[in-house]
Amino acid sequence: MNATVIIEVSVSILFLLGVSFSLLSSFGLIRLPDVYTRSHASTKSATLGVLFTLLGAFLYFLLTDGYLSVRLLLGIFFVFLTAPVAGHMITRAAYLTNTQTDRLVFEDKEEEEKKTNSSASS
Amino acid sequence: MSWIHIMILLPFIYAILVPFLYKLYSHKLHTGWFVMPIPVIIFIYLLQYITPISSGEKIYTTLAWMPSLGINFTTNVDGLSLIFGLLITGIGALVILYSIYYMAKKREALHNFYIYLLLFMGAMLGLVFSDNIFVLYVFWEITSISSFLLIAYWYQRPKSRYGAQKSMLITIFGGLAMLAGFIMLSMMTGTNSVQEIISQMNDVTSGPLFVPAMLLTLLGAFTKSAQFPFSIWLPDAMEAPTPISAYLHSATMVKAGIYLVARFTPVFGGAVEWFWIVSVVGMITMIWGSFYAVKQTDLKALLAYSTISQLGLIMSLLGLGSASMAFGFTEESAMYTVATGAAMFHLINHATFKGSLFMVVGIIDYETGTRDIRRLGGLMTIMPISFTLSIIGGFAMAGLPPFNGFLSKEMFFTSVLRASELPIFSMETFGIMFPVIAWVASVFTFVYCMILIFRTFAGKHQPERLEKKAHEAPVGMLIPPIVLSSLVVIIFFFPNIIGQSLLKPSLAAILPGFTQDGAFEFITKIEAWHGFNTELFMTIGIVIFGTLLYLSHKKWSSVFYTLPEWFSLNSVYNAALEKSETVARGITNNYMTGFIRDYLVYIFAFFSIALLTCVWVLKGVSLDISNNAPISIYEVILVIGIVISALGVLFSKSRLTAIISVGALGYIIALLFVIFRAPDLALTQLIVETVTVALFLLCFYHLPEFKKEHSRVRFRITNLIISLGVGITVTLLALSAQGNKLFEPISSYFENSYELAGARNMVNAILVDFRGFDTLLEILVLSVAGLGVYTLIKLRKQGSGTNETE
Amino acid sequence: MNNLVILPIIIPFISGMIMVVFRKNITLQKWLGVIALLSTGFVAMMLMHQIKSEGIQSIQVGGWQAPFGITVVADMFAALLLVAAFLVALACFVYSFFTIGNDKEKHYYYPFFLFLMTGVNGSFLTGDMFNLFVFFEVMLISSYVLITLGGSKGQLRESFKYVLINVISSFLFLVALAYLYGVTGTLNMAHLSLRVAEAGQDGLLTTIAILFLIVFSLKAALLLFFWLPGSYSAPPTAVAAIFSALLTKVGIYAIFRVFTLIFYHEPQITHVLIGIMGALTMILGAIGAIAYWDIRKILAYNVIVSVGLIVAGLAAFTYSGLLGSIYYLIHDIIIKGLIFLIGGTVIALTGTAKLKEFSGLIRNHPYLGWMFFISALSLAGIPPLSGFVGKIFITRGTFEAELFWLGAIGFMTSLMVLYSVMKIFMNGFWGETNMSIEMEKGSTKRVILPIAFLTVLTIALGFGAEGIHDYVSIAVEGLLDPSIYIEAVFGNNPIP
Amino acid sequence: METLMALLIGVLFTIGTYLVLTKSLLRIILGTAIIGHGVHLLILTMGGLKSGGPPLLGVDTLSFTDSLPQALILTAIVINFAVTSLFLVLAFRTYQVLGTDDLNKLRGSEDE
Amino acid sequence: MSNLAVQLLINLTIATLWMFLNDTFDPVTFFSGYLVGLVILFSMRRFFSTSFYFIKIYAILKLVTIFTYELIQSSILVVRQIMKPKLDITPGIFKIQTELEGEWEVSLLALLLTLTPGSVVLEISQDGKEFTMHAMDIPISSDSVRKTKETFEKAIMEVTR
Amino acid sequence: MRPNDILLHSVTKIATFIILTFSIYLFFAGHHNPGGGFIGGLATASVVVLLFLAFDVETVKKYLPLDFQLMTALGVLLAVLTGVGSFFFDAPFLSQTFDYFELPIFGEVELATAVLFDIGVAMAVIGTAVTIILSISEAD
Amino acid sequence: MFEKVLMIVLIALTISIIAAIYRVVKGPSMPDRVIALDMIGINLVAAVAVISVLLKTYAFLEVILLIGILSFVGTIAFARFIERGVVIERNRDN
Ligand code: NA
Ligand code: NA
């Protein structure tokens, strides 16, 4: 077992791990009942998946060529930074426009009344 | 530039001055007085040519115009052109004098009248003196145009415009045909000079273009000279002021066709087609014109039909005369040259008497306010001079002595009689037609001449039916017809003066082969009395039958109305014009539907059909997949993805889905670029696709949701066939181009981009350096689009613009 | 190397961009535009002179030897068109000073105009097929904006169609380029000429040639003209005039260039097809021209007719035919600009394009009327105005090539053309004057100047046809002998 | 691969053309977008596919993909983008002003 | 910490980043990166109204560790829920309050809370004191999120204050 | 009531730096790696768009007082004028040149006129992209 | 072997993307679609990383960040659009 094989195996593991997260989240995207739960699948599992994959690629180039790709690192950082904001913005948009709010359970009853009224009226 | 050129161009140059003269002096002096000296000067100038020309001299001068194109203003003064030149200027001068009295000084746009007139005069001079066929054509068209303008001089009147349009359409049609003929002649002979064409013609008479060139040239002549069936424009041209009718539409312009036939007789004469067409068309025109002249109640219309008839007569004479050439210029053929001589002689005579008659009719119109024979009558005592003039003109036209018309009419009869005995051109069988038709036509001519004279001047005067109180015309108005009438008489008594000085040189020009003097010996013997020959009996017969018909006119005139109205050539013309518009609109509206889809269908259909046909016929497809790159599974997946997204666009019911599908398509293509190792493309495609999708979304927020396309099945099937056609075409060609790489691409050069342009990225090196020009323009396109978007959104219609309307 | 060649492209380009920078200063824009156009014209004339004395001028942009870089080539054909384009552009540009309106001026009208000229001039000059595509796009995108400028209902409706058709035709252009590159591996026109000649123009190359013909026909309105009448009736007068004077000409130019320089080996297929398309174009155009009583439509269909006539000379593919085509092309650029300017002025005066709604204009507008008359005659090729030399030689060419039907159709349709424009003259300018000056919606003040300028040109071009003959004949010789062009592009350099 | 691409391009042209022939402004523009993609792929295919690494010197020692078509496509993409954006805006302004996105209702005044 | 210092810091960061991007680690690249940073900062200068807090390396590391731990834990939770043959989750909305102040603190908290699976910040109140949260499964999440929030809050304050 | 955009704003500010750095990198990378004026310009434009999205037109215009139409024109002018520059060296239009210079601090540096050209391209692209997006967004 | 793994990963990503496309098409709400789109972007990033490894080239590493950027900007734009009906606001205060 030489170095190349070790690298390839570890990179493969990272890739497979990443892609399983991706697959899972895509199942979630299909399976989950409403836009909010689906957003969980996409903003988190998928993000995690891509982070693993990028890490795998980063390691591959680092270990095989000794090439430290800042572009990949920057990519990881950027995805990491923006994915939650994107999720936040889109679910907020859904929430504020009363998309599928009637299925939600509210801890705060006052809020629930407000939402159900407005979604009924809208 | 020689004097002759200056003389020809003088009217044009002077025409430029007319508006200024008009502006400065029109309140003091009739503009015509300024114009009149021009024809007089030219006339006098031309007179000096008589001596050299009659002694057989030929006078060429060249003014370079477009030497490289072989279009030069070469003038040829010979007998033929000189006759015309003198007619144009002589009658021109008289007409202008006449017009000074006829055209009211206060009538506005009088300057226009004289500009057109000068334009015409110059053009006519240019036409007859020009030796270059294309220059001849130039002047030919100018005469048509100036005639158009003169006919519509009173452009407010619908009838004037109608007449002008008609004459323009017909004469310009003929002009174009003639031009086509000229082009063929020029091609056949390699020269544009009439004289050189004549000298080279023997080589090409058997060429395939000989007959087409002849027919086309004749078409020009026939339309201009109002030969049947193109004659219909001439009666409507009578909407022009009477001086114009006298000048253009009887004495000069309509004779341009005669001139053309005469001028090209040396080229085409001798051919059987030429003989038959020219003489038969002339004959038909003659009888048709004389017959319909009888029907007319408007004096000018009557004169118009008579002009048609007379032009037919001259034309047929030229045709008959061309027979002489068929014999190859021998003694024997000389006997037929009399027809050509008669043609030229009658041409002059007709100009004199018809000019005079038009002027008289103008006087009647001017004095009584009408030209309607039914309202006129008994003017004999009120207008004795006019009456005398009309007697002279009318009798000359009827072919009675002692007037010049008698002489040429007798020569005409001689010609048709001789022609009927021609041993060639199948004249043994059909020859007898000519004297018969000639005689019948002459009878009708006699009848309408009598109608013209006696219905106007004899009978009962009906002042209550006239617009004005009639009296004799002012002296100035009478002088021109008096001059012409005097000529009518003088020529009768001294025909040989013009015979020697003008006719003979003109015959030498028309039949250049006949150099021996004997060929034209009849010229010296033009005389009234030949003894009791067939011609004389024919004339006597005309007088007898003509008188009978004139007296019984009321009884048989219903014959004119037996033919239905629609049958006349005029109604054919009108219907054609009207129909052409309806049909044209029908055709155009039928395919120019205004629906962009239809246009696209045409375009795509043309694209597929043309290319597939081409591929099929030329065997342009040669499939060769040997140098195909191998296919990997991932590529197949991407391709499937592309197809699915494209189908998604096609079948999506919501606009959002469609937009997203198109975005997906773009992204997958970006991936394909990644696979095909084109990183720059992938990057660009990604960004551009994103921005495009964003723009789609931004815009389609403003657009409505998809509606179900309620289209018929036929519509959809057409669309499907068309789009399949396009797809198949593109694929087929791509496959064959792929299998058909003929050369190594030039791009291996760019592999040296690092040495050449200091760049490791070849694509970038191409973009900013090797083909930086493309990129520079590409950003220009981009910027214009950006500014355009800005403009499109910001600039709204707010009644802006000072000179624009919806 | 001669940087003069590039100037007709970059002078309007840079001037237009400077105008964008100074977008608030309309006066400056007007002056700059006039100066730019004048200097372009001056350069074009210098080029004509140089080409005459030194042969075809070329420049390898960026210093990259052909066929690797982009070559810009000024042969006499292109130079003549440049000059003609300059003349008509100047007239239209000045015409728009008085008519276009402050709103459009503030929204980059003048820059767009100059960018249009950049595209037009570039299309004439480029020696590279792909670069030609790019110049087409420069021209088209400017035309898209100009046609919509103002955003009235009619404009939007027609310009959508115009843009759509042109988008499609641009795609087809790219398709054709792709095939051509696939087969020949090059884009430089001179190089293409060599390679096609070397390989022989086989079935596939001929098919590609026909694809190019379709592409350029869409631009030239050769048979595929359906988009034209609507589009040309939508924009403001000055724009319609420059469109009708130049845009189709660029397509025609491309057809000439490609079918004399590259695909000239199978004329019995390609050129005869061009002839057939030209004949149909003339017939359908003339039928359209006589069908309507609407000035805009009559004039638009007249644009179409002349396209057919011009390509007839190419179909003949003889010296006379090409000579006639070039003469006629120059004539047509000027006369189409002129007649559209007059037509637009009339519409502005009367507020309608419908001939039946007004008459007798000549009484109050004699100059306009007579200039229309002259241009109408010129349009129909009546001598001695500018159209006739071209017409004679095109016809002669068709006869020489034994395409008699083509020449005959040319003549027949020119009569129909005359009929159609005389209809405007007789029904609009003649007749009872039914509109006093006070009732008119616009005025002819000042706009008469550019109109008179073009009228004088059409007269001068008719009388002075000899004056440009040397140039035209050099152009024809260049078209007939591709080796001159190739020599000018490659010089002594090795050809891959 | 080239054959597959040729077929794919044909499909894209077919679908694009079909869309262009429909009545709705949006479908038409989407159709042109699809044809545009087809055109770009065609240029790439005509240049020859995947005969090497990316056209970057020093990255790969393999032979290079034909770089010229890539540059041409880049130019074409940008121009297409410019035209499409203008076209889009034109479409939506047309809809705004004329009140319909049905091309059948956007008939010209060809018939008087 | 002054505004100027923050900008200097960012500038240096950009310069370093630049070296990495170019895969070249020499003064020239650093200097050009510095110039690039200057340009960026200059163009963005007006966005710096509030000041940036000094970043303590340790606190940052600690925060990262906490966060990673939480991330993995909650990921497993969510994945389990999705993988269950029958979905028995009760998604819902709840609210939490925070003591954090200022743009960056609040943002950081929201960011971390959103990144941990099982919860999403739906809305932040105008004063930034109250988050409306959505949970995958409200019985489990609402409590765990509140706990996580507290650890995060503490770690953040260590970094920022 | 308007939702609080605090999270978006703060992340946007950071993202802006990343994207800007990246775009400038892309721009300069173009010479040897994928990238160049067009891509760099569009990436920069995406920053501007992001700012417009996260904030609003007024705010961005206040903080980033750029006239994008002017920028377009200046960009195109810059590009074309680098081409005209070659006239002064009696070289064909648009001749680019590059050389390696020994500079005091920098060591050997490649300077290419093509970079100026590319800057023009980038400016034009930024200007156009932002103009288009802003225009459409402001349409009513 | 390694290449086989990479192919499997790519195919898995493709399936993931197809699932997301299903959600895009199905909706039902706008936010659903946008979320799915966002996920497509994220998966594309992963795919490009894998392809880079597969092709052993750094040439596409730019693409990764770029997709990330575009996906972020796009999602924000959508969110704005859904929330306010406009993408870019003139002035937040009114
Ligand atoms: Na009577
Ligand atoms: Na009228």
Short mmCIF file of C-alpha atoms in Angstrom, two decimals, chain B residues 589 592-597 599-600 604 625 628-629 631 635 643 646-647 649-650 655 658 665 669 676-678 681 684-685 688-689 691-692 695-696 699-700 702-704 706-707 709-710 719-720 723 726-727 730-731 734-735 737-738 741 745 747 751 753-754 760-763 766-767 771 778 782 785 788-789 792-793 796, chain D residues 1-10 12-15 17-24 26-27 29-30 34 37 41-42 44-46 49-50 52-57 62 64-68 70-75 77-79 81-82 84-86 88-90 92-93 95-96 101 103-104 106-108 110-112:
data_model
loop_
_atom_site.label_atom_id
_atom_site.label_comp_id
_atom_site.label_asym_id
_atom_site.label_seq_id
_atom_site.Cartn_x
_atom_site.Cartn_y
_atom_site.Cartn_z
CA ASN B 589 -51.55 40.43 -48.13
CA MET B 592 -47.29 39.33 -45.78
CA THR B 593 -49.67 38.45 -43.03
CA GLY B 594 -48.09 40.56 -40.33
CA PHE B 595 -47.67 37.44 -38.23
CA ILE B 596 -44.07 36.93 -37.32
CA ARG B 597 -44.70 33.21 -37.12
CA TYR B 599 -42.37 34.84 -41.69
CA LEU B 600 -40.35 32.50 -39.55
CA PHE B 604 -37.06 28.07 -41.72
CA ILE B 625 -17.43 8.88 -37.74
CA ASN B 628 -15.01 10.78 -33.43
CA ALA B 629 -13.87 11.25 -29.87
CA ILE B 631 -18.07 8.82 -25.50
CA GLU B 635 -21.14 12.91 -21.17
CA VAL B 643 -32.44 17.09 -23.61
CA ALA B 646 -34.95 21.45 -23.17
CA LEU B 647 -38.06 19.30 -23.21
CA VAL B 649 -38.93 24.22 -21.43
CA LEU B 650 -41.09 22.91 -24.21
CA ARG B 655 -43.29 30.41 -17.06
CA ALA B 658 -39.70 27.16 -18.22
CA LEU B 665 -29.93 23.71 -19.56
CA ILE B 669 -23.89 23.07 -20.86
CA PHE B 676 -14.63 19.26 -22.76
CA ARG B 677 -11.84 21.05 -20.95
CA ALA B 678 -12.84 24.56 -21.80
CA LEU B 681 -16.09 28.82 -21.55
CA THR B 684 -18.34 32.55 -18.84
CA GLN B 685 -21.28 30.31 -19.52
CA VAL B 688 -23.82 34.60 -18.30
CA GLU B 689 -26.41 31.93 -17.72
CA VAL B 691 -27.33 36.74 -15.28
CA THR B 692 -29.60 35.71 -18.12
CA LEU B 695 -32.89 38.94 -16.26
CA PHE B 696 -35.59 36.54 -17.33
CA CYS B 699 -38.50 40.84 -16.74
CA PHE B 700 -41.06 38.16 -16.41
CA HIS B 702 -43.81 41.93 -15.58
CA LEU B 703 -45.07 39.28 -17.94
CA PRO B 704 -48.22 37.26 -17.61
CA PHE B 706 -48.34 31.15 -19.71
CA LYS B 707 -51.61 30.76 -21.40
CA GLU B 709 -51.74 27.71 -26.60
CA HIS B 710 -55.07 27.31 -28.28
CA ASN B 719 -44.54 23.83 -36.45
CA LEU B 720 -43.35 20.35 -35.72
CA SER B 723 -38.68 22.50 -36.52
CA VAL B 726 -34.38 22.65 -39.09
CA GLY B 727 -33.02 20.16 -36.58
CA VAL B 730 -28.37 21.22 -38.81
CA THR B 731 -27.50 17.72 -37.67
CA ALA B 734 -22.81 18.93 -38.77
CA LEU B 735 -22.21 15.26 -39.37
CA ALA B 737 -18.79 18.70 -41.90
CA GLN B 738 -17.38 16.56 -39.13
CA LYS B 741 -12.37 18.15 -42.42
CA PRO B 745 -7.23 24.24 -38.38
CA SER B 747 -5.28 27.20 -34.27
CA GLU B 751 -0.12 27.10 -29.00
CA SER B 753 0.82 32.05 -27.30
CA TYR B 754 3.32 32.28 -24.47
CA ARG B 760 -0.26 30.85 -21.05
CA ASN B 761 -4.01 30.89 -21.49
CA MET B 762 -4.44 30.51 -25.22
CA VAL B 763 -8.09 31.40 -25.16
CA ILE B 766 -6.83 34.98 -28.56
CA LEU B 767 -9.43 37.14 -26.89
CA ARG B 771 -8.48 38.50 -31.97
CA GLU B 778 -17.98 42.59 -28.46
CA LEU B 782 -22.51 44.82 -24.87
CA ALA B 785 -27.17 46.71 -25.35
CA GLY B 788 -30.28 50.35 -25.08
CA VAL B 789 -31.91 48.64 -22.15
CA LEU B 792 -35.87 51.37 -23.64
CA ILE B 793 -36.96 51.54 -20.06
CA ARG B 796 -41.28 56.81 -22.83
CA MET D 1 -18.92 11.88 -29.29
CA GLU D 2 -19.16 14.25 -32.24
CA THR D 3 -22.05 12.24 -33.64
CA LEU D 4 -23.83 12.35 -30.32
CA MET D 5 -23.22 16.07 -30.14
CA ALA D 6 -24.55 16.54 -33.66
CA LEU D 7 -27.72 14.76 -32.64
CA LEU D 8 -27.97 16.79 -29.46
CA ILE D 9 -27.54 19.99 -31.44
CA GLY D 10 -30.29 18.85 -33.78
CA LEU D 12 -31.82 21.67 -29.40
CA PHE D 13 -32.50 23.31 -32.75
CA THR D 14 -35.73 21.40 -33.14
CA ILE D 15 -37.03 22.31 -29.71
CA THR D 17 -37.42 26.31 -33.39
CA TYR D 18 -40.68 24.85 -32.17
CA LEU D 19 -40.72 27.33 -29.31
CA VAL D 20 -39.86 30.22 -31.58
CA LEU D 21 -42.89 29.34 -33.70
CA THR D 22 -45.32 29.63 -30.81
CA LYS D 23 -47.29 32.70 -29.91
CA SER D 24 -46.04 33.73 -26.52
CA LEU D 26 -41.62 34.38 -23.41
CA ARG D 27 -41.67 31.01 -25.16
CA ILE D 29 -37.30 34.13 -26.28
CA LEU D 30 -36.71 30.90 -24.45
CA ILE D 34 -32.12 27.14 -26.60
CA HIS D 37 -26.97 26.96 -26.81
CA LEU D 41 -22.22 23.60 -28.94
CA LEU D 42 -22.08 23.36 -32.70
CA LEU D 44 -17.37 23.66 -30.19
CA THR D 45 -18.13 20.39 -31.94
CA MET D 46 -16.95 21.69 -35.28
CA LEU D 49 -13.96 17.71 -29.16
CA LYS D 50 -11.75 16.85 -26.26
CA GLY D 52 -6.53 17.30 -25.08
CA GLY D 53 -6.34 19.24 -21.88
CA PRO D 54 -7.53 22.75 -21.18
CA PRO D 55 -5.97 25.34 -23.40
CA LEU D 56 -3.60 26.49 -20.71
CA LEU D 57 0.06 26.20 -21.38
CA LEU D 62 -1.13 16.72 -23.56
CA PHE D 64 -4.52 21.01 -26.78
CA THR D 65 -8.17 21.40 -27.54
CA ASP D 66 -8.75 23.68 -30.50
CA SER D 67 -8.61 27.02 -28.75
CA LEU D 68 -9.94 29.19 -31.54
CA GLN D 70 -13.47 28.46 -27.72
CA ALA D 71 -12.59 32.09 -28.20
CA LEU D 72 -15.26 32.38 -30.85
CA ILE D 73 -17.87 30.85 -28.58
CA LEU D 74 -16.88 33.24 -25.83
CA THR D 75 -17.46 36.17 -28.11
CA ILE D 77 -21.90 34.00 -25.79
CA VAL D 78 -21.28 37.58 -24.79
CA ILE D 79 -22.94 38.97 -27.88
CA PHE D 81 -26.16 37.73 -23.88
CA ALA D 82 -26.20 41.38 -24.93
CA THR D 84 -30.92 38.57 -25.28
CA SER D 85 -31.04 41.17 -22.54
CA LEU D 86 -32.16 43.82 -24.96
CA LEU D 88 -36.05 40.54 -23.09
CA VAL D 89 -36.53 44.12 -22.12
CA LEU D 90 -38.07 44.80 -25.46
CA PHE D 92 -41.56 43.14 -21.54
CA ARG D 93 -41.94 46.71 -22.70
CA TYR D 95 -46.18 43.57 -23.19
CA GLN D 96 -46.47 46.63 -20.97
CA ASP D 101 -47.92 38.69 -24.94
CA LEU D 103 -47.88 37.52 -30.95
CA ASN D 104 -51.00 36.94 -32.94
CA LEU D 106 -49.13 41.90 -32.35
CA ARG D 107 -49.95 41.87 -35.99
CA GLY D 108 -48.59 44.69 -38.04
CA GLU D 110 -49.72 44.96 -43.31
CA ASP D 111 -53.36 44.87 -44.21
CA GLU D 112 -54.88 48.27 -44.51
#
